[in-house]
CSV table of C-alpha atoms in Angstrom, one decimal:
chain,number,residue,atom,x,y,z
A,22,UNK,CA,102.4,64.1,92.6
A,23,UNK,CA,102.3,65.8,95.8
A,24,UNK,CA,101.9,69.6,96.0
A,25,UNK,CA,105.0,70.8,97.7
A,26,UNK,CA,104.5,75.1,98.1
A,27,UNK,CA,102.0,77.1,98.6
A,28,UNK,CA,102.9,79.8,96.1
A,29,UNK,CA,99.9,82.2,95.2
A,30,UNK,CA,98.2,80.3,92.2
A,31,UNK,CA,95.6,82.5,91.6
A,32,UNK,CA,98.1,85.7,90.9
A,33,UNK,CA,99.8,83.1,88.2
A,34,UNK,CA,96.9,82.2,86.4
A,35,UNK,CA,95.9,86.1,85.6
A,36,UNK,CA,99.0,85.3,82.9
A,37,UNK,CA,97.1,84.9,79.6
A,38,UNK,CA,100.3,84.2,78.2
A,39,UNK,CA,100.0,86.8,75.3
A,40,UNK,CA,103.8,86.8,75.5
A,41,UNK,CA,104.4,90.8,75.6
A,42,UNK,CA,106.5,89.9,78.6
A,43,UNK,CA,108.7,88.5,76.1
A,44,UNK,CA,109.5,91.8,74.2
A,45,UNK,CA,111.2,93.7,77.8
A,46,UNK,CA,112.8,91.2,79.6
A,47,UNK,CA,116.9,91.2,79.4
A,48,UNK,CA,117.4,87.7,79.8
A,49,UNK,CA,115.8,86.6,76.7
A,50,UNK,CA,116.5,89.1,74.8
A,51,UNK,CA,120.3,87.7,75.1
A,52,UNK,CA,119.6,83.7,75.2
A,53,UNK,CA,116.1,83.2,74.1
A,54,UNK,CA,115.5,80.6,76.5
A,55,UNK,CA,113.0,81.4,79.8
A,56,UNK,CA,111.4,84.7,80.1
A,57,UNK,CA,108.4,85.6,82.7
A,58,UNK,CA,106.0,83.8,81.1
A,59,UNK,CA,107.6,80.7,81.3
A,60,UNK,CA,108.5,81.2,84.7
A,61,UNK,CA,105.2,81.6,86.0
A,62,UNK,CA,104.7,78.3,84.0
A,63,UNK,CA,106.8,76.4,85.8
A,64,UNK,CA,106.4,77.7,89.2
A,65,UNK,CA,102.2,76.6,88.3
A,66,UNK,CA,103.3,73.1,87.4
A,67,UNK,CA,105.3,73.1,90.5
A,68,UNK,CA,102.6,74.2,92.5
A,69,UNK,CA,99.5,72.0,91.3
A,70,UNK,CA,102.0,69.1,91.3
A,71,UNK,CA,102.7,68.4,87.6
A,72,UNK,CA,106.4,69.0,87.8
A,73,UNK,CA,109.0,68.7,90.2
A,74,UNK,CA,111.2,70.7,91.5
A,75,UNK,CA,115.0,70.2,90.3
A,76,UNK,CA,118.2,72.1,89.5
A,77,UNK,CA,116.8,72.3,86.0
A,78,UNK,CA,114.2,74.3,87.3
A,79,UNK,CA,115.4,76.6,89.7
A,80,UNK,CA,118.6,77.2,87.1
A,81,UNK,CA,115.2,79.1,85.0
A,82,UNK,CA,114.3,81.2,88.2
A,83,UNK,CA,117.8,82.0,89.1
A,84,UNK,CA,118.2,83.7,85.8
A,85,UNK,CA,115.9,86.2,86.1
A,86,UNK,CA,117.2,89.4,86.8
A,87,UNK,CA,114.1,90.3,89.2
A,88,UNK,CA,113.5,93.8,87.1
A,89,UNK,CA,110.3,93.6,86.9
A,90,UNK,CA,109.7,95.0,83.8
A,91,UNK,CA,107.3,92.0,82.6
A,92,UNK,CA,105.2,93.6,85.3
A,93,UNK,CA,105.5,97.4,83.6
A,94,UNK,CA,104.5,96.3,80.5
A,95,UNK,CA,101.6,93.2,81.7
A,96,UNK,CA,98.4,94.3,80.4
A,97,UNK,CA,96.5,92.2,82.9
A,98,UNK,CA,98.3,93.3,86.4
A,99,UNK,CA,100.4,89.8,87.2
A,100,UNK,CA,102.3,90.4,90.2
A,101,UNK,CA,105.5,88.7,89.1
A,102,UNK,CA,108.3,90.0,91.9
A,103,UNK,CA,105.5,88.0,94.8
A,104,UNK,CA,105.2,84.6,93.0
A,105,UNK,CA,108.8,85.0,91.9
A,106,UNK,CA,110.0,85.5,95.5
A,107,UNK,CA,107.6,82.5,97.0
A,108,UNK,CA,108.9,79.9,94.1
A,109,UNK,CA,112.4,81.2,95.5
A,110,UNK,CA,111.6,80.8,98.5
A,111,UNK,CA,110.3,76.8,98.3
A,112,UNK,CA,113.8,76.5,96.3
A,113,UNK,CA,115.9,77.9,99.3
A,114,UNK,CA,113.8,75.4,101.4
A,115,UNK,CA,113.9,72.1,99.1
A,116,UNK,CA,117.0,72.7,97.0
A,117,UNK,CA,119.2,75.1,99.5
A,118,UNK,CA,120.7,78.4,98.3
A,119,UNK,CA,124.0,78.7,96.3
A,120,UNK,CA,127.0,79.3,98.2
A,121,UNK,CA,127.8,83.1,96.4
A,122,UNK,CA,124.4,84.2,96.8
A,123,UNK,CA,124.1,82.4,100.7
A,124,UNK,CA,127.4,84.6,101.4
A,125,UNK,CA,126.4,87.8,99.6
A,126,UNK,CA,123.0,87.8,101.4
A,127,UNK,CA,124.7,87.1,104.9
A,128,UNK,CA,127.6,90.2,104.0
A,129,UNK,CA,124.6,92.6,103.6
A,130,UNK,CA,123.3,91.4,107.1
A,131,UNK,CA,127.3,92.0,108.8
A,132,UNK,CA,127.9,95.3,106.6
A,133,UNK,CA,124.6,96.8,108.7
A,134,UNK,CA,125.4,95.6,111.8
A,135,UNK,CA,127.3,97.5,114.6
A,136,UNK,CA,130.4,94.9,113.8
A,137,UNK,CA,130.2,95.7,110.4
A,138,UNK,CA,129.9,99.7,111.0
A,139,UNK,CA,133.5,99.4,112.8
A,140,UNK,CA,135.3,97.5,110.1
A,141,UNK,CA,134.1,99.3,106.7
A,142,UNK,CA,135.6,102.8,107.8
A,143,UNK,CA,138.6,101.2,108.7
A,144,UNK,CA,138.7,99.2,105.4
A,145,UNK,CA,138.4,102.5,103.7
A,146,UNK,CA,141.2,103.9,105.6
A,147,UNK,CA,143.4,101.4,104.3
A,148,UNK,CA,142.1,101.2,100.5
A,149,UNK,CA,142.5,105.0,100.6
A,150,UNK,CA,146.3,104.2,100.4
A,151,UNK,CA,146.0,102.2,96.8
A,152,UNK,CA,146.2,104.5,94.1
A,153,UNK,CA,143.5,102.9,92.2
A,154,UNK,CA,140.0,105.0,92.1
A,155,UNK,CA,138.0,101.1,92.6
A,156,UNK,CA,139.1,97.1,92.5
A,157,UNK,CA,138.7,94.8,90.4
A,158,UNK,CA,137.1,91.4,92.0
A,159,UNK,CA,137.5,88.4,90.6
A,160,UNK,CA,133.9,86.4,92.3
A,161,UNK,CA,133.8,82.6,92.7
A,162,UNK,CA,131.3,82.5,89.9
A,163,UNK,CA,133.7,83.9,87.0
A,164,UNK,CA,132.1,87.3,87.3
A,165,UNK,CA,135.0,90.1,87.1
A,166,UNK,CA,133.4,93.8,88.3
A,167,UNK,CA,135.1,96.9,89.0
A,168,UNK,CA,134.1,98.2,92.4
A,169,UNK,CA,134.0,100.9,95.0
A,170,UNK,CA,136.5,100.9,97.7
A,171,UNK,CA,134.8,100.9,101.1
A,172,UNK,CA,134.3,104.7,102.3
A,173,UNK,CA,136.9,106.1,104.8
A,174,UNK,CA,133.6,108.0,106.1
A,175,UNK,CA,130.8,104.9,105.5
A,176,UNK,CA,128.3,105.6,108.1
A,177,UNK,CA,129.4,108.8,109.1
A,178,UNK,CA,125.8,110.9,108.7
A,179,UNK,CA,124.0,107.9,111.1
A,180,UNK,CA,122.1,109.4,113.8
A,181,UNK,CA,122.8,112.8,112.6
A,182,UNK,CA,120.2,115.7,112.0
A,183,UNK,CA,120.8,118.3,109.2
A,184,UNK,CA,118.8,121.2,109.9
A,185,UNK,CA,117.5,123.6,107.2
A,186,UNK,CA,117.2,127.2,107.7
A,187,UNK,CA,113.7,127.7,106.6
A,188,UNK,CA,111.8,124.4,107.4
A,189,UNK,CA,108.8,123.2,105.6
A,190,UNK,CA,108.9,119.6,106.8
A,191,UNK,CA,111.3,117.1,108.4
A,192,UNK,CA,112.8,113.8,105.9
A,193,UNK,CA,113.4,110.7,107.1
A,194,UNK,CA,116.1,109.6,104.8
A,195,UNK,CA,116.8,105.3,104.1
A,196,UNK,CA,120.0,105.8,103.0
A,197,UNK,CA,120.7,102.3,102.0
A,198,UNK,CA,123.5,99.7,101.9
A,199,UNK,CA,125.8,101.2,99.1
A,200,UNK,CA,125.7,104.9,100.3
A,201,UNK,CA,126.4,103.9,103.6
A,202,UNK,CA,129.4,102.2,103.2
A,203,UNK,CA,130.5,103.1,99.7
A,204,UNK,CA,129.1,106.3,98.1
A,205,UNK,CA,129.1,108.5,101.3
A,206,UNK,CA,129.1,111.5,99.2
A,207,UNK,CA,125.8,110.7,97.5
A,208,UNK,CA,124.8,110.5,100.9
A,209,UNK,CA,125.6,114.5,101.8
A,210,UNK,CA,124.6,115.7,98.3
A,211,UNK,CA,121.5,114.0,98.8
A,212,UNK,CA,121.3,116.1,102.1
A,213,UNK,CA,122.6,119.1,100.6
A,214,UNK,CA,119.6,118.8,97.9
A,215,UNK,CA,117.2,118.3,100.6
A,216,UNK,CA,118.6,120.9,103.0
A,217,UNK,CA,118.3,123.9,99.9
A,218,UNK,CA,114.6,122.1,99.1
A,219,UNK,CA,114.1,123.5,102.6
A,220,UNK,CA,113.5,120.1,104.5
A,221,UNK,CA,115.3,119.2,107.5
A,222,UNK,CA,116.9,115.3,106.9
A,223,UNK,CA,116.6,113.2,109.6
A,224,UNK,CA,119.6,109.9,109.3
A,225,UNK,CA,118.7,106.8,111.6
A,226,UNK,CA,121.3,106.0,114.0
A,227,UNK,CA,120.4,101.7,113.2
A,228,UNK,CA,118.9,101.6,109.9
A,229,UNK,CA,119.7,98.2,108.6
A,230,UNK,CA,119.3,96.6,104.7
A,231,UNK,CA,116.1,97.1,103.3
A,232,UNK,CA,116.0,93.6,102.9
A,233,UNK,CA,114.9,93.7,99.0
A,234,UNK,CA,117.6,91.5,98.3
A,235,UNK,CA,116.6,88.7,100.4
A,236,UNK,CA,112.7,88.9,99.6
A,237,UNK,CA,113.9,88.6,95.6
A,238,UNK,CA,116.1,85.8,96.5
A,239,UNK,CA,113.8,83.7,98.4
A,240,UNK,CA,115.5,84.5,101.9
A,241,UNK,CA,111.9,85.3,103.3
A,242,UNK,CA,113.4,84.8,107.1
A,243,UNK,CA,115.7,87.2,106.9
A,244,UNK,CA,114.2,89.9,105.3
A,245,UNK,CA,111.0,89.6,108.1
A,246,UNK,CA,114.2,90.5,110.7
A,247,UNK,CA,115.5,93.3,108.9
A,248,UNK,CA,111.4,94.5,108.2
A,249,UNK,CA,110.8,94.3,112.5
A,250,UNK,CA,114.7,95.9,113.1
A,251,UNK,CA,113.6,98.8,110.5
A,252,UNK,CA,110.9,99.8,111.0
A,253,UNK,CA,111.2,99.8,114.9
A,254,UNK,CA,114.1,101.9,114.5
A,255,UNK,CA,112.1,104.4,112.3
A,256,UNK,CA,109.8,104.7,114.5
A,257,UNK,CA,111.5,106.7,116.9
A,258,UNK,CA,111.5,109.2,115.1
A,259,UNK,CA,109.3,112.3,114.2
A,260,UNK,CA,108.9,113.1,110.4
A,261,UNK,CA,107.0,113.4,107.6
A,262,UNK,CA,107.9,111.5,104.4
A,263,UNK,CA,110.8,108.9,103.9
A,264,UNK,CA,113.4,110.2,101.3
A,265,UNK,CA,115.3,107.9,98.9
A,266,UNK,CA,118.4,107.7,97.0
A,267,UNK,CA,118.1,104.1,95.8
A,268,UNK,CA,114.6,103.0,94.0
A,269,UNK,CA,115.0,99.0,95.1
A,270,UNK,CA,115.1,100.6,98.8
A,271,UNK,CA,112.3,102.7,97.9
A,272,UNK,CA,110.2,99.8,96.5
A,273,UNK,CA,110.9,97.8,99.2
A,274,UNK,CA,109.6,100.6,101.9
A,275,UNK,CA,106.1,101.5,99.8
A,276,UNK,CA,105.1,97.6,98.8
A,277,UNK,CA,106.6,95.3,101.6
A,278,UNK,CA,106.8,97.6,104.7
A,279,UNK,CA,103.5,98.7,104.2
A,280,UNK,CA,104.9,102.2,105.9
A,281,UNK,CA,102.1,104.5,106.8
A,282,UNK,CA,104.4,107.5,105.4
A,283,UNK,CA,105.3,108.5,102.3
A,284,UNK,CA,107.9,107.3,100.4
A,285,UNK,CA,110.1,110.1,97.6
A,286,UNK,CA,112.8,109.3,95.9
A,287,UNK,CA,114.7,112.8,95.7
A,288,UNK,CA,114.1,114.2,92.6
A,289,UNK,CA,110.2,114.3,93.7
A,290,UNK,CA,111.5,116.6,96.6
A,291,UNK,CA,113.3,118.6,94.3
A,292,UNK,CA,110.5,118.9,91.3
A,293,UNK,CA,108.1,120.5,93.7
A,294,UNK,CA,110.6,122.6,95.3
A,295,UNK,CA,113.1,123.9,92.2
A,296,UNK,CA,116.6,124.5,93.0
A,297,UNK,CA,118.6,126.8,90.8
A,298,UNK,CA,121.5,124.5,88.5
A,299,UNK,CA,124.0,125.8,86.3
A,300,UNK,CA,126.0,123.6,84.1
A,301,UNK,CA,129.1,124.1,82.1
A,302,UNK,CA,128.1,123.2,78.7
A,303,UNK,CA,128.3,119.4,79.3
A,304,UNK,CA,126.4,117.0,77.2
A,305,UNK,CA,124.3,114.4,79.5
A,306,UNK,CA,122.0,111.4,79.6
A,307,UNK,CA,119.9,109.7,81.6
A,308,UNK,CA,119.6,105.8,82.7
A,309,UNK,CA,116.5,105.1,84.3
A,310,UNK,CA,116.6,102.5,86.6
A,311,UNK,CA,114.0,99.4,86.3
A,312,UNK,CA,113.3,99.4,90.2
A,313,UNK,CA,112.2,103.4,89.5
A,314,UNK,CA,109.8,102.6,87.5
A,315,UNK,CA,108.7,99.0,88.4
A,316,UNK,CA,108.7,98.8,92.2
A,317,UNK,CA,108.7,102.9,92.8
A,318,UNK,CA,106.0,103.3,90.5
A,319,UNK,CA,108.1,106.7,89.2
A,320,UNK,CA,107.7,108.1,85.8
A,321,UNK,CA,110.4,108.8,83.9
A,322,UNK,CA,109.5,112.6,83.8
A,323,UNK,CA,110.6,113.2,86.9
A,324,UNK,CA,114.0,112.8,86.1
A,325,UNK,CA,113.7,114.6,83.1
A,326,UNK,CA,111.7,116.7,84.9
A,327,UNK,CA,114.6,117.8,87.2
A,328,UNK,CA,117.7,117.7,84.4
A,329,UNK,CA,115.5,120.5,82.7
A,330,UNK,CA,115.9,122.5,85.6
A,331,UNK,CA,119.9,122.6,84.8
A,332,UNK,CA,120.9,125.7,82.3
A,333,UNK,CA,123.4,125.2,80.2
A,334,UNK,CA,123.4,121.0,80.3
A,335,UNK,CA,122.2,119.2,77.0
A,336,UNK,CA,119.6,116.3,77.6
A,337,UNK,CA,120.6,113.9,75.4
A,338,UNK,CA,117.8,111.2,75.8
A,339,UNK,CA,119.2,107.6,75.0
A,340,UNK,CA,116.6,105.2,72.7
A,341,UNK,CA,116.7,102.5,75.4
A,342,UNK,CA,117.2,104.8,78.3
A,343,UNK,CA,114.8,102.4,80.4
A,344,UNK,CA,116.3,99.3,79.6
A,345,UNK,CA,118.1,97.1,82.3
A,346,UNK,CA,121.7,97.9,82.6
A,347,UNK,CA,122.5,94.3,83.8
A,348,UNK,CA,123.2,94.7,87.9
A,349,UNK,CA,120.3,93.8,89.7
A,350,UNK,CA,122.6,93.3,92.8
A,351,UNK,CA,123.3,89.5,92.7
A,352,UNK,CA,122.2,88.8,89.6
A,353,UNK,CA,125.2,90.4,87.8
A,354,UNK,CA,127.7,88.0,90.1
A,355,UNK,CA,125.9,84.8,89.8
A,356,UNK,CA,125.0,85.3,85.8
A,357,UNK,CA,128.2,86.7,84.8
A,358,UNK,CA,127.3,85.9,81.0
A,359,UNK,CA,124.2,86.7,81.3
A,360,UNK,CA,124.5,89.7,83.3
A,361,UNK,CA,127.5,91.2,80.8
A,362,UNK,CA,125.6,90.8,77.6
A,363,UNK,CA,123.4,93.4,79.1
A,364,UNK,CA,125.7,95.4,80.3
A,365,UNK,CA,127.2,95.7,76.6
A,366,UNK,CA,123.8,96.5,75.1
A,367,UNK,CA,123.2,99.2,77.4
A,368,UNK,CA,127.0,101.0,76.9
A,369,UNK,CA,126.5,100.5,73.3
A,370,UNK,CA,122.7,102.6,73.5
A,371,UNK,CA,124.4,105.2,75.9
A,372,UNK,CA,127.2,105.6,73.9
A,373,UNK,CA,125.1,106.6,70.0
A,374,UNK,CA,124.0,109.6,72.4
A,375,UNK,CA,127.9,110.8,72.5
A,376,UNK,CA,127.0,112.3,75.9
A,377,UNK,CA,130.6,113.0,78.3
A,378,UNK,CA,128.2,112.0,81.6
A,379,UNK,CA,125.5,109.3,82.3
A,380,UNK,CA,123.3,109.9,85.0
A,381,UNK,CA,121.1,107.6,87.1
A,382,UNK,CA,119.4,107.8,90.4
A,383,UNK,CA,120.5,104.1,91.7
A,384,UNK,CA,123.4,103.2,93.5
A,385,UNK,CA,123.7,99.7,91.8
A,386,UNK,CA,123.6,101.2,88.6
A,387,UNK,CA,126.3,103.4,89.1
A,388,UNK,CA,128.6,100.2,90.1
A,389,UNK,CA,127.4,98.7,86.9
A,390,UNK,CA,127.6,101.6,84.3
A,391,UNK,CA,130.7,102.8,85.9
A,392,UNK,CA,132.1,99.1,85.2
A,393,UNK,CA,131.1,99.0,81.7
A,394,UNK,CA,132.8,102.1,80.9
A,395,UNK,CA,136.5,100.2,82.3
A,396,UNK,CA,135.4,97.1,80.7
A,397,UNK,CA,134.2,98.8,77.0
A,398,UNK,CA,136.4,101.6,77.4
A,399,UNK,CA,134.5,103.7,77.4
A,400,UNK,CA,135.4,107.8,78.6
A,401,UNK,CA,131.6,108.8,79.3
A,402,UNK,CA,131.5,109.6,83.1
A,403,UNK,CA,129.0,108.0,85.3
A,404,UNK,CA,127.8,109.9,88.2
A,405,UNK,CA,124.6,109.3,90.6
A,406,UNK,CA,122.7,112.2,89.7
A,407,UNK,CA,122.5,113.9,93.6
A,408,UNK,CA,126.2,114.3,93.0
A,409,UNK,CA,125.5,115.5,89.5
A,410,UNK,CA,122.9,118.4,90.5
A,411,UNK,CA,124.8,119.0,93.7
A,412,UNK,CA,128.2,120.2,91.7
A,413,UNK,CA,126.0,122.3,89.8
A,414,UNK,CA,123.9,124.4,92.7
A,415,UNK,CA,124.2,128.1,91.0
A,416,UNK,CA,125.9,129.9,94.5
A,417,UNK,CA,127.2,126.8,95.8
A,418,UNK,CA,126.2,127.4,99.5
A,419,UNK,CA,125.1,124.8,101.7
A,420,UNK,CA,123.0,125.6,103.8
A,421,UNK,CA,122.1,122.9,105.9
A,422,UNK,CA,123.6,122.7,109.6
A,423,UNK,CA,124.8,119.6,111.0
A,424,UNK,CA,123.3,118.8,114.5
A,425,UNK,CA,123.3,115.4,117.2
């Protein structure tokens, strides 16, 4: 049989398929059926020739949930996420791309464009009028979420400087698809944070999507245009490190941009510069996202690091507080089952810690904890944890100023 991609073979064959994989991926854990080792099988066999490529096949792929924890836990280094995303890719090529992930993919491109920076705030405008805090969608694929309403202020801090009093160094901060357009007021605490830390935040004026979501998917065309738009528009500017709110941004900046910067995801800013938090005798954990940890290359003691800093909060540390939560972006919409079983494992952990507020540094985790709490009913709060530490600054000042 003809060989029909040139995926890299030799990263598959490090797999000594001890099956440890097995023991941390989501997927099987809920259907026993493919995990990464079996994966990587298949995308060998489909490689050298020995199989082809069918539905059948690429229904194994599109089940994984691209957490990359089979890479965390691999005692021999395989580089899952590349010969994941190349066996994608020859998919998107020979078997096309599904219609909800074609169409999610391609909304990421509009919501980033200048077409798309006109219509969201305007959106948000109008959703501000229904009572309701989020939405309930009703996708193509079955999948039911509660989400965000569109921002009445998405893309408001573009192309803005935030100036701190006493400077020790200028941020460049990737602010990311859902802060932009949804969670705007991540965005300022994140600033806020940043500004007290004593760095200056720099926000792009035409910062597009990372692109993370296409490279996972296969859609190795359209993240290369968002790579050349980004980083050109980066590089008019003067700074010193790249800050991040969202790890899968962050992951996508330090392995597939090949930045010559530094990348931080916030709480490192704030661990070596310590703010002063007070809470009010609230009970909190912590999810910590897979992207954090698998792409980022975080430890977990970071985020710990920084809840200790809060007096008066109780750290109530979850058993599987690194487990997936069940998201990974389109994943959760095109493996609705899947995807929800997950999700239930994960509000079932959080809740034996009977803490009134989860925390997480990811955007996409917030959508998806903050659904499982309507969908469980649940009454644990879910809050991004730059709004979290931002409530709780002990004077309350900000002292950034805002400047064109």
């Amino acid at each position: 049989m003809e060989k029909l991609v040139e995926i890299p073979l030799d990263l598959a064959q490090k797999c000594v398929k001890c099956g440890l994989c097995k023991s941390v991926c989501p997927t099987y854990r809920q259907e026993e059926g493919s995990y990464a080792r079996g994966r990587l099988a298949l995308a060998e066999m489909v490689v050298k020739g020995d199989l082809p490529l069918t539905q059948e096949v690429a229904k194994q792929w599109d089940e994984c949930a691209m957490c990359r924890r089979c890479e965390w836990i691999c005692p021999n280094d395989v580089q899952y996420k590349e010969i994941m995303a190349f066996a994608r890719h020859h998919q998107k090529k020979k078997l096309g791309m599904g219609l909800v992930k074609r169409m999610a993919l391609k909304s990421l491109m509009l919501l980033q464009s200048p077409l798309g920076r006109k219509v969201v705030p305007i959106l948000g405008k109008i959703l501000r009028l229904l009572p309701a805090e989020g939405l309930r969608i009703i996708f193509p694929t079955g999948a039911r979420k509660f989400m965000p309403k569109a921002s009445p202020s998405a893309f408001e801090l573009r192309g803005k400087v935030f100036q701190a009093d006493q400077e020790k160094g200028k941020l460049l901060f990737f602010t990311g698809c859902m802060i932009d357009a949804f969670y705007t007021e991540t965005g300022r605490n994140v600033i806020k944070l940043m500004n007290r830390a004593g760095y200056t935040v720099i926000v792009p004026e035409d910062i597009r999507c990372c692109g993370a979501p296409h490279y996972y998917s296969g859609d190795m065309e359209s993240f290369t245009q968002l790579k050349e738009h980004n980083m050109k528009e980066m590089s008019k500017y003067q700074y010193d490190a790249v800050v991040v709110a969202c790890p899968t941004c962050g992951g996508a900046l330090k392995e597939d941009y090949g930045i010559d910067k530094d990348v931080f995801d916030f709480t490192q800013i704030i661990q070596k510069n310590p703010l002063p938090f007070k809470g009010n005798g609230e009970r909190v954990t912590f999810h910590v996202p897979c992207h954090s940890y698998t792409a980022m290359k975080l430890k977990e003691e970071v985020f710990y690091d920084t809840l200790k800093m809060v007096k008066n909060a109780e750290v109530r540390k979850a058993s599987k507080d690194k487990s997936c939560c069940g998201f990974a972006g389109i994943f959760s919409i095109t493996n609705p089952a899947l995807s929800d079983k997950i999700q239930k494992e994960k509000m079932d952990d959080l809740l034996k810690t009977e803490a009134q507020v989860v925390l997480t540094t990811c955007p996409g985790c917030v959508l998806q904890l903050t659904d499982g709490t309507r969908k469980y009913g649940k009454c644990q709060k879910v809050m991004h944890l730059a709004d979290y530490l931002a409530q709780r600054l002990h004077d309350g000042e900000d002292r950034g100023s805002l400047q064109r």
